[in-house]
Coordinates of C-alpha atoms in Angstrom, one line a residue:
M1 CA 0.0 0.0 0.0
A2 CA 2.9 2.4 0.8
A3 CA 4.3 1.8 -2.7
L4 CA 0.9 2.5 -4.2
K5 CA 0.5 5.8 -2.3
R6 CA 4.0 6.8 -3.6
I7 CA 2.9 6.2 -7.1
V8 CA -0.4 8.2 -6.7
N9 CA 1.6 11.1 -5.2
L10 CA 4.1 10.9 -8.0
S11 CA 1.3 11.0 -10.6
K12 CA -0.1 14.1 -8.9
S13 CA 3.3 15.7 -9.0
L14 CA 3.7 14.9 -12.7
K15 CA 0.2 16.4 -13.4
T16 CA 1.2 19.6 -11.5
M17 CA 4.5 19.8 -13.4
T18 CA 2.7 19.5 -16.7
T19 CA 0.2 22.1 -15.9
T20 CA 2.9 24.5 -14.7
S21 CA 4.9 24.0 -17.8
R22 CA 1.9 24.7 -20.0
L23 CA 1.1 27.9 -18.1
C24 CA 4.7 29.0 -18.4
C25 CA 4.7 28.3 -22.1
S26 CA 1.5 30.2 -22.7
Q27 CA 2.9 33.3 -21.0
T28 CA 6.0 33.6 -23.1
S29 CA 6.8 33.6 -26.8
K30 CA 10.1 31.8 -26.2
K31 CA 10.2 28.4 -27.9
T32 CA 11.1 25.3 -25.8
Y33 CA 11.7 21.7 -26.9
F34 CA 10.1 20.2 -23.8
T35 CA 6.6 21.8 -23.8
Y36 CA 4.5 21.5 -26.8
V37 CA 1.5 23.8 -26.5
N38 CA 2.8 26.5 -28.8
E39 CA 2.8 26.5 -32.6
P40 CA 1.4 23.5 -34.5
S41 CA 0.4 21.6 -31.3
M42 CA -1.8 24.4 -30.0
P43 CA -5.4 23.9 -31.1
I44 CA -6.9 26.7 -33.1
L45 CA -10.3 27.5 -31.8
D46 CA -13.3 27.0 -34.2
K47 CA -11.1 25.8 -37.0
E48 CA -11.0 22.4 -38.7
P49 CA -9.6 21.2 -42.0
C50 CA -11.6 20.8 -45.2
W51 CA -11.8 17.0 -45.6
L52 CA -11.6 15.9 -49.2
K53 CA -12.1 12.5 -50.9
T54 CA -9.0 12.5 -53.1
A55 CA -5.5 14.0 -53.3
D56 CA -6.4 15.5 -56.6
E57 CA -9.2 17.6 -55.0
A58 CA -6.8 18.6 -52.2
I59 CA -4.2 20.0 -54.6
E60 CA -6.9 21.8 -56.6
K61 CA -8.4 23.3 -53.4
A62 CA -5.0 24.4 -52.2
E63 CA -4.8 26.6 -55.3
L64 CA -1.4 25.5 -56.5
D65 CA -0.1 28.1 -59.0
S66 CA 2.9 29.2 -60.9
D67 CA 6.0 30.5 -59.1
Q68 CA 4.8 29.2 -55.7
L69 CA 7.1 27.6 -53.1
V70 CA 6.1 24.2 -51.8
F71 CA 7.6 22.3 -48.9
V72 CA 7.4 18.5 -49.0
Q73 CA 7.9 16.2 -46.0
G74 CA 10.4 13.5 -46.7
A75 CA 11.9 10.1 -45.9
A76 CA 9.4 7.4 -45.0
A77 CA 6.7 10.1 -44.6
T78 CA 6.9 11.3 -48.2
P79 CA 3.3 12.1 -49.2
T80 CA 3.6 10.3 -52.5
E81 CA -0.1 10.4 -53.3
L82 CA -0.1 14.2 -52.9
L83 CA 3.0 14.5 -55.1
R84 CA 1.4 12.4 -57.8
A85 CA -1.7 14.6 -57.8
M86 CA 0.5 17.7 -57.7
T87 CA 2.5 16.6 -60.7
E88 CA -0.6 15.7 -62.8
Y89 CA -2.3 19.0 -61.8
G90 CA 0.8 21.0 -62.8
A91 CA 1.0 19.4 -66.2
R92 CA -2.8 19.6 -66.8
C93 CA -3.1 23.3 -65.8
D94 CA 0.3 24.3 -67.2
V95 CA 1.5 25.5 -63.8
R96 CA 5.1 26.9 -64.3
N97 CA 8.2 27.2 -62.1
V98 CA 6.9 25.7 -58.8
R99 CA 9.9 25.2 -56.5
L100 CA 9.8 22.2 -54.2
F101 CA 11.9 22.3 -51.0
H102 CA 12.5 18.9 -49.4
M103 CA 15.0 16.5 -47.8
H104 CA 15.4 13.0 -49.2
L105 CA 12.1 11.8 -50.7
E106 CA 10.8 8.2 -51.2
G107 CA 8.9 7.2 -54.3
E108 CA 9.0 7.9 -58.0
A109 CA 9.4 11.7 -57.9
S110 CA 7.9 12.1 -61.3
F111 CA 7.9 15.8 -60.8
A112 CA 11.7 15.7 -61.4
K113 CA 11.5 14.0 -64.8
P114 CA 12.6 16.0 -67.8
E115 CA 9.0 16.4 -69.2
N116 CA 8.0 18.2 -66.0
A117 CA 11.0 20.5 -65.9
K118 CA 9.0 23.6 -66.9
H119 CA 6.4 22.9 -64.2
F120 CA 8.5 22.0 -61.2
R121 CA 12.0 22.5 -59.9
S122 CA 13.2 20.3 -57.1
I123 CA 15.5 21.9 -54.5
S124 CA 16.9 19.4 -52.1
F125 CA 18.4 19.9 -48.7
F126 CA 19.7 16.3 -49.2
I127 CA 19.7 14.7 -52.6
G128 CA 18.0 11.3 -53.0
G129 CA 18.5 8.9 -55.8
N130 CA 15.1 9.7 -57.4
V131 CA 16.1 13.4 -58.0
R132 CA 19.8 12.9 -58.5
P133 CA 19.6 12.7 -62.3
A134 CA 17.7 15.9 -62.4
V135 CA 20.3 17.7 -60.3
Q136 CA 23.1 16.4 -62.5
T137 CA 21.4 17.6 -65.6
G138 CA 20.6 21.1 -64.2
H139 CA 16.8 20.4 -64.0
A140 CA 17.0 20.4 -60.2
D141 CA 19.1 22.0 -57.5
C142 CA 20.3 21.6 -54.0
I143 CA 21.1 23.7 -50.9
P144 CA 24.4 23.0 -49.1
I145 CA 23.5 23.3 -45.4
F146 CA 24.1 21.6 -42.1
L147 CA 21.1 19.5 -41.1
H148 CA 20.6 21.3 -37.8
E149 CA 20.3 24.7 -39.6
I150 CA 17.5 23.7 -42.1
P151 CA 14.7 24.9 -39.7
R152 CA 16.3 28.3 -39.7
V153 CA 15.6 28.9 -43.4
F154 CA 11.9 28.7 -42.6
N155 CA 11.9 30.3 -39.1
E156 CA 13.9 33.3 -40.3
G157 CA 12.1 33.8 -43.6
Y158 CA 14.7 32.7 -46.1
I159 CA 12.1 30.4 -47.6
K160 CA 8.4 31.1 -47.2
P161 CA 6.3 28.2 -48.5
D162 CA 2.9 28.9 -50.0
I163 CA 2.0 25.2 -49.5
A164 CA 3.2 22.5 -47.2
L165 CA 2.5 18.8 -48.2
I166 CA 2.7 16.6 -45.2
H167 CA 1.8 13.0 -44.1
V168 CA 0.2 12.4 -40.7
T169 CA -1.6 9.9 -38.6
P170 CA -5.4 10.2 -38.1
P171 CA -6.3 12.6 -35.3
D172 CA -6.8 11.1 -31.8
H173 CA -9.9 11.8 -29.7
H174 CA -8.2 15.1 -28.7
G175 CA -7.7 16.1 -32.3
Y176 CA -3.9 15.5 -32.3
C177 CA -2.2 14.0 -35.3
S178 CA 1.4 12.9 -35.5
L179 CA 4.1 13.6 -38.1
G180 CA 5.2 10.0 -37.5
T181 CA 8.5 8.9 -38.9
S182 CA 9.7 12.3 -40.1
V183 CA 9.9 15.3 -37.8
D184 CA 13.2 16.8 -38.9
C185 CA 12.4 20.3 -40.2
V186 CA 8.7 19.8 -40.7
R187 CA 7.5 21.7 -37.7
S188 CA 9.3 24.8 -38.8
A189 CA 8.1 24.5 -42.3
V190 CA 4.5 23.9 -41.2
S191 CA 4.6 26.9 -38.8
N192 CA 5.7 29.2 -41.7
S193 CA 3.6 27.9 -44.6
T194 CA 0.5 29.7 -45.8
R195 CA -1.6 26.5 -46.5
I196 CA -1.1 23.0 -45.2
V197 CA -2.3 19.9 -47.1
A198 CA -2.1 16.6 -45.2
L199 CA -2.3 13.0 -46.3
V200 CA -3.9 11.2 -43.4
N201 CA -2.8 7.6 -43.2
K202 CA -3.6 4.9 -40.5
Y203 CA -0.4 3.1 -41.4
M204 CA 1.7 6.1 -40.2
P205 CA 3.2 5.3 -36.8
R206 CA 2.1 7.6 -34.1
T207 CA 5.2 9.2 -32.5
F208 CA 5.6 11.8 -29.9
G209 CA 7.7 14.8 -28.9
D210 CA 7.9 17.4 -31.7
A211 CA 5.8 15.1 -33.9
I212 CA 2.5 16.2 -32.4
I213 CA 0.4 18.6 -34.5
H214 CA -3.2 19.5 -33.9
V215 CA -5.7 18.8 -36.7
S216 CA -6.9 22.4 -36.6
H217 CA -3.6 23.5 -38.2
L218 CA -4.4 21.5 -41.4
D219 CA -6.2 23.4 -44.1
F220 CA -7.0 20.5 -46.4
A221 CA -6.9 16.8 -45.5
V222 CA -7.4 13.6 -47.4
E223 CA -7.5 10.1 -46.1
H224 CA -5.2 7.7 -48.0
H225 CA -4.4 4.5 -46.2
K226 CA -1.3 2.8 -47.6
P227 CA 1.7 1.1 -45.9
L228 CA 4.8 3.3 -45.8
P229 CA 7.8 2.6 -48.0
V230 CA 10.2 0.1 -46.5
H231 CA 13.9 -0.6 -46.8
P232 CA 14.5 -4.2 -45.9
V233 CA 17.7 -5.0 -44.0
K234 CA 20.3 -6.3 -46.4
P235 CA 23.0 -8.7 -45.1
P236 CA 26.4 -6.9 -44.9
S237 CA 29.2 -8.0 -47.2
K238 CA 32.2 -9.6 -45.5
E239 CA 34.1 -6.2 -45.8
E240 CA 31.2 -4.4 -44.1
Q241 CA 31.0 -7.0 -41.4
Q242 CA 34.7 -6.6 -40.7
I243 CA 34.4 -2.8 -40.5
G244 CA 31.5 -3.3 -38.1
K245 CA 33.7 -5.7 -36.0
Y246 CA 36.5 -3.2 -35.8
I247 CA 34.1 -0.4 -34.6
A248 CA 32.1 -2.6 -32.2
E249 CA 35.2 -4.2 -30.5
N250 CA 37.5 -1.2 -30.4
L251 CA 35.5 2.1 -30.4
V252 CA 32.1 1.4 -28.8
V253 CA 32.2 1.2 -25.0
D254 CA 29.5 0.2 -22.5
G255 CA 27.3 3.2 -21.8
A256 CA 28.1 4.9 -25.2
T257 CA 25.5 7.1 -26.9
L258 CA 25.3 6.2 -30.5
Q259 CA 24.5 8.1 -33.7
M260 CA 24.4 6.2 -37.0
G261 CA 22.7 6.4 -40.3
I262 CA 21.1 3.8 -42.5
G263 CA 23.0 1.2 -44.5
S264 CA 24.9 -2.0 -44.2
I265 CA 27.8 -0.6 -42.2
P266 CA 25.7 0.8 -39.4
D267 CA 23.6 -2.3 -39.4
A268 CA 26.8 -4.4 -39.2
V269 CA 28.0 -2.4 -36.2
L270 CA 24.7 -2.7 -34.4
S271 CA 24.5 -6.5 -35.0
L272 CA 27.8 -6.9 -33.2
L273 CA 26.9 -4.9 -30.1
T274 CA 24.9 -7.7 -28.4
S275 CA 27.4 -8.0 -25.6
H276 CA 27.4 -4.3 -24.8
Q277 CA 25.4 -2.8 -21.9
N278 CA 23.5 0.4 -21.3
L279 CA 23.9 1.9 -24.8
G280 CA 21.9 5.0 -25.7
I281 CA 20.6 6.5 -28.9
H282 CA 20.8 10.1 -29.9
S283 CA 20.7 10.2 -33.6
E284 CA 19.0 12.2 -36.4
M285 CA 17.9 8.9 -37.8
F286 CA 17.8 5.2 -36.9
S287 CA 16.7 2.0 -38.5
D288 CA 16.0 -1.7 -37.8
G289 CA 19.3 -2.5 -36.1
V290 CA 18.2 -0.5 -33.1
V291 CA 15.1 -2.7 -32.5
E292 CA 16.9 -5.9 -31.8
L293 CA 19.3 -4.3 -29.4
V294 CA 16.4 -2.8 -27.5
K295 CA 14.8 -6.2 -27.3
K296 CA 18.0 -7.8 -26.1
G297 CA 18.4 -5.2 -23.4
C298 CA 21.6 -3.7 -24.8
I299 CA 20.0 -0.3 -25.5
T300 CA 18.6 1.1 -22.2
N301 CA 19.5 4.8 -22.5
N302 CA 20.1 4.7 -18.7
R303 CA 23.6 6.3 -18.9
K304 CA 22.4 9.3 -20.8
T305 CA 22.4 12.6 -18.9
M306 CA 19.8 14.2 -21.2
H307 CA 16.6 12.4 -22.2
K308 CA 17.6 9.7 -19.8
G309 CA 16.0 6.4 -20.6
R310 CA 14.8 7.7 -24.0
I311 CA 15.7 7.0 -27.6
V312 CA 16.0 10.4 -29.4
G313 CA 15.6 10.7 -33.1
S314 CA 14.3 13.0 -35.8
F315 CA 13.4 10.8 -38.8
C316 CA 13.7 7.1 -39.8
V317 CA 13.4 4.7 -42.7
G318 CA 13.3 1.0 -42.3
S319 CA 11.1 -2.1 -42.3
E320 CA 7.5 -2.6 -41.0
K321 CA 9.2 -4.0 -37.9
L322 CA 10.7 -0.7 -37.2
Y323 CA 7.5 1.2 -37.8
D324 CA 5.6 -1.1 -35.5
F325 CA 8.3 -0.5 -32.8
M326 CA 7.8 3.2 -33.2
N327 CA 4.0 3.2 -33.1
N328 CA 2.5 4.6 -29.9
N329 CA 5.8 4.3 -28.1
P330 CA 5.8 7.3 -25.8
F331 CA 8.0 8.1 -22.8
I332 CA 5.4 9.4 -20.2
G333 CA 3.6 6.1 -19.8
R334 CA 6.9 4.3 -19.5
Y335 CA 8.1 6.8 -17.0
I336 CA 5.2 5.9 -14.7
L337 CA 6.2 2.3 -15.2
Y338 CA 9.8 3.1 -14.3
C339 CA 8.6 4.8 -11.1
L340 CA 6.5 1.7 -10.3
L341 CA 9.5 -0.5 -10.7
F342 CA 11.6 1.8 -8.6
V343 CA 9.3 2.1 -5.6
M344 CA 8.9 -1.7 -5.7
N345 CA 12.7 -2.1 -5.6
M346 CA 12.6 -3.9 -9.0
D347 CA 15.8 -2.3 -10.1
K348 CA 16.8 -5.2 -12.3
Y349 CA 14.2 -4.1 -14.9
H350 CA 15.1 -1.4 -17.3
L351 CA 13.2 0.8 -19.7
M352 CA 13.4 -0.5 -23.2
D353 CA 11.4 1.5 -25.6
F354 CA 11.2 5.2 -25.1
I355 CA 11.1 7.0 -28.4
E356 CA 11.1 10.8 -28.6
M357 CA 11.1 12.3 -32.1
L358 CA 12.4 15.9 -31.9
A359 CA 13.2 18.6 -34.4
V360 CA 16.5 18.4 -36.1
D361 CA 17.7 21.8 -35.0
Y362 CA 17.8 20.3 -31.5
V363 CA 18.8 16.7 -32.1
N364 CA 21.7 17.8 -34.4
D365 CA 22.8 20.9 -32.6
P366 CA 26.5 20.2 -32.0
K367 CA 26.2 21.8 -28.5
I368 CA 23.5 19.2 -27.6
V369 CA 25.5 16.4 -29.2
A370 CA 28.5 17.3 -27.2
K371 CA 26.6 16.8 -23.9
Q372 CA 25.9 13.2 -24.6
P373 CA 28.1 10.7 -22.6
N374 CA 30.6 8.8 -24.7
M375 CA 29.1 10.2 -27.9
T376 CA 30.0 7.8 -30.7
A377 CA 29.1 9.1 -34.1
I378 CA 29.4 6.6 -37.0
N379 CA 29.2 8.1 -40.5
S380 CA 30.4 7.2 -44.0
C381 CA 31.8 9.1 -46.9
I382 CA 32.6 8.9 -50.6
E383 CA 36.4 9.3 -50.4
V384 CA 39.1 10.6 -48.1
D385 CA 42.6 11.9 -48.9
I386 CA 45.8 11.0 -47.2
T387 CA 45.7 14.1 -44.9
G388 CA 42.2 13.3 -43.6
Q389 CA 40.0 15.6 -45.8
I390 CA 36.7 13.8 -46.1
C391 CA 34.3 14.1 -49.0
S392 CA 30.7 13.0 -48.4
D393 CA 28.4 15.0 -50.7
S394 CA 29.9 14.8 -54.2
I395 CA 31.9 12.8 -56.7
G396 CA 34.2 15.4 -58.0
T397 CA 32.0 18.2 -59.2
R398 CA 29.0 16.0 -59.5
M399 CA 26.6 16.5 -56.5
Y400 CA 25.6 13.2 -55.0
S401 CA 23.8 13.7 -51.6
G402 CA 24.4 16.6 -49.2
F403 CA 26.0 17.6 -45.9
G404 CA 23.3 15.8 -43.9
G405 CA 24.0 15.5 -40.2
Q406 CA 27.6 14.2 -40.6
L407 CA 29.4 17.3 -39.5
D408 CA 26.8 18.1 -36.8
F409 CA 27.7 14.9 -35.1
I410 CA 31.4 14.7 -36.0
M411 CA 31.8 18.2 -34.4
G412 CA 29.6 17.3 -31.4
A413 CA 31.5 14.1 -30.7
A414 CA 34.9 15.8 -31.2
L415 CA 33.9 18.6 -28.7
S416 CA 32.2 16.2 -26.3
E417 CA 32.1 17.6 -22.8
D418 CA 33.3 14.4 -21.2
R419 CA 36.2 14.2 -23.7
Q420 CA 35.2 10.6 -24.5
G421 CA 33.5 11.3 -27.8
K422 CA 34.5 9.3 -30.9
P423 CA 33.8 10.8 -34.4
I424 CA 34.1 7.9 -36.8
I425 CA 34.1 7.7 -40.6
A426 CA 33.6 4.2 -41.9
L427 CA 34.0 3.1 -45.5
Q428 CA 35.1 0.2 -47.6
S429 CA 38.6 0.6 -49.0
V430 CA 37.6 0.4 -52.7
T431 CA 34.6 1.2 -54.9
S432 CA 32.7 -1.4 -56.8
K433 CA 35.1 -0.8 -59.7
G434 CA 38.1 -1.5 -57.5
E435 CA 39.2 2.2 -57.2
S436 CA 40.7 3.2 -53.9
K437 CA 38.5 5.4 -51.7
I438 CA 41.7 6.6 -50.0
Q439 CA 43.3 9.0 -52.4
P440 CA 46.4 11.2 -52.5
V441 CA 44.1 14.1 -53.1
L442 CA 40.3 14.4 -53.5
K443 CA 38.9 14.5 -57.0
S444 CA 38.9 17.9 -58.6
G445 CA 35.8 19.8 -57.3
A446 CA 35.0 17.4 -54.6
G447 CA 33.3 18.9 -51.5
V448 CA 35.0 18.7 -48.1
V449 CA 32.2 17.9 -45.6
T450 CA 34.5 17.0 -42.7
N451 CA 37.8 18.7 -42.7
R452 CA 41.1 17.2 -41.6
A453 CA 41.2 19.1 -38.3
V454 CA 38.0 17.4 -37.2
A455 CA 38.7 13.9 -38.5
R456 CA 39.5 11.5 -35.7
Y457 CA 38.9 7.9 -36.7
V458 CA 38.7 6.4 -40.2
V459 CA 37.8 2.7 -40.4
T460 CA 38.0 0.3 -43.4
E461 CA 38.0 -3.5 -43.5
Y462 CA 41.8 -3.3 -43.0
G463 CA 41.7 -1.5 -39.7
I464 CA 41.4 1.8 -37.8
A465 CA 43.4 5.0 -38.6
S466 CA 43.6 7.3 -35.5
L467 CA 44.3 10.8 -36.8
F468 CA 43.9 13.2 -33.8
G469 CA 47.1 14.9 -33.0
K470 CA 49.0 13.4 -35.9
S471 CA 51.1 15.3 -38.4
L472 CA 50.5 15.0 -42.2
Q473 CA 53.3 12.5 -42.4
Q474 CA 51.8 10.4 -39.7
R475 CA 48.2 10.7 -41.0
S476 CA 49.3 9.5 -44.5
Y477 CA 50.9 6.5 -42.9
E478 CA 47.8 5.7 -40.8
L479 CA 45.5 6.0 -43.8
I480 CA 47.7 4.0 -46.2
Q481 CA 47.8 1.2 -43.6
I482 CA 44.0 0.8 -43.9
A483 CA 43.9 1.2 -47.7
H484 CA 43.5 -1.9 -49.9
P485 CA 46.8 -3.7 -50.3
D486 CA 46.7 -3.3 -54.1
H487 CA 46.8 0.5 -53.8
R488 CA 49.3 1.0 -50.9
E489 CA 52.5 1.2 -52.9
A490 CA 51.0 3.8 -55.3
L491 CA 49.6 5.8 -52.3
E492 CA 53.1 5.8 -50.7
K493 CA 54.6 7.2 -53.9
A494 CA 51.9 9.8 -54.2
A495 CA 52.2 10.8 -50.6
F496 CA 56.0 11.3 -51.0
A497 CA 55.3 13.4 -54.1
R498 CA 52.8 15.5 -52.2
L499 CA 54.4 15.8 -48.8
K500 CA 58.1 15.5 -49.8
V501 CA 58.6 12.9 -47.1
M502 CA 57.8 9.2 -46.8
P503 CA 54.8 8.3 -44.7
A504 CA 55.9 7.2 -41.2
P505 CA 54.3 6.6 -37.8

């Protein structure tokens, strides 16, 4: 009974804290990431969306017109049905020069095909494969930008969308929808768009944190129930598996906070962490590899000093298993459970599945990243030169992707407050054509995303190069040692020609 009374008192305290935070939020215009009653989550009195039967009607009602700016939600939450309707409407009504601002999009992206070039121009914050050909032929463009700064372009008026196309869950009984799998910069775009058109989909996972948006903020809504795009987990190659082994066994410690992207190398790392304990997740994105580690009790988030006990992310792409894991997975209910376990002295139990989806200007803020204990940031690249210059966004002058969150987390980990951060760049030693990814110099015109002063660890299937505090001569030696054996002699000769000294430890 005593334990039960403690739980009741705790519940009352939580209710009081919540009420107080709401009052504080309503009395100030200052934004906060921990109370969500301002902006899109604040109900607008006496307003509700115009519910339409088809996406075609929604686009027509939104009055899409020439020279307008349109924001499109991305990743697994790409509103593909709205994009289809928009593309057909643009061609049918001869709408011209509509600029679309977006991150990576899933789906066909027919608006970026040559026949639609006069109607639409894609402008990516991060280039996906479906718009890459248009970028490379000049029919589309991109904005080089740190991921954590994308919300600024909307909040500070650099881009003022006429229309925002988003993808949400059905509203709950309080009228709240969720942005689901992709929060990233969506809140800032929605807050600064003239009209909001939403695809409402029962298959969208309901997530929390900054994902919550009240239905009254939607201007036009259409129900379209269809499973989200999936990226099934592919088994890693033997080279990727070896890279994962080097990282898991040498660079990830118990209690580390992890950031990683999508792909075979991050999945290989995660698959080899099953003996680790009390890992945490603070990452702009995460995928299926996280789910199994949560189920095995390896990811508890208990060593985190911020968002303790919670997985923090901003967007994700993965399989249906991942989306099921994310659906209705809040932290408040689990916090009550944690308190119950604590007062009953059941310390052996740990919290397994807190997920908080937050805006990317918070998640990726290097100052926030630096506060995470044992911050271990695992990223990849296209090529690296023998001094540690890292190219991740282009192949020579040909734009390939974007800055993304790489430097946000590399800088955050490098400047970690506990001095235990590990910024890691992982890549296979050669391309599919056998060309070395470790080069004497980067290709002409290649973009440097992570510069040599910030580079710390570079990992290939041949080992780990530790670069911090090393001279150019030492760096070239470290990097040549992890290059493919077939290229080492040529790299040594090129290093001597460039540095006028032989690489040496």
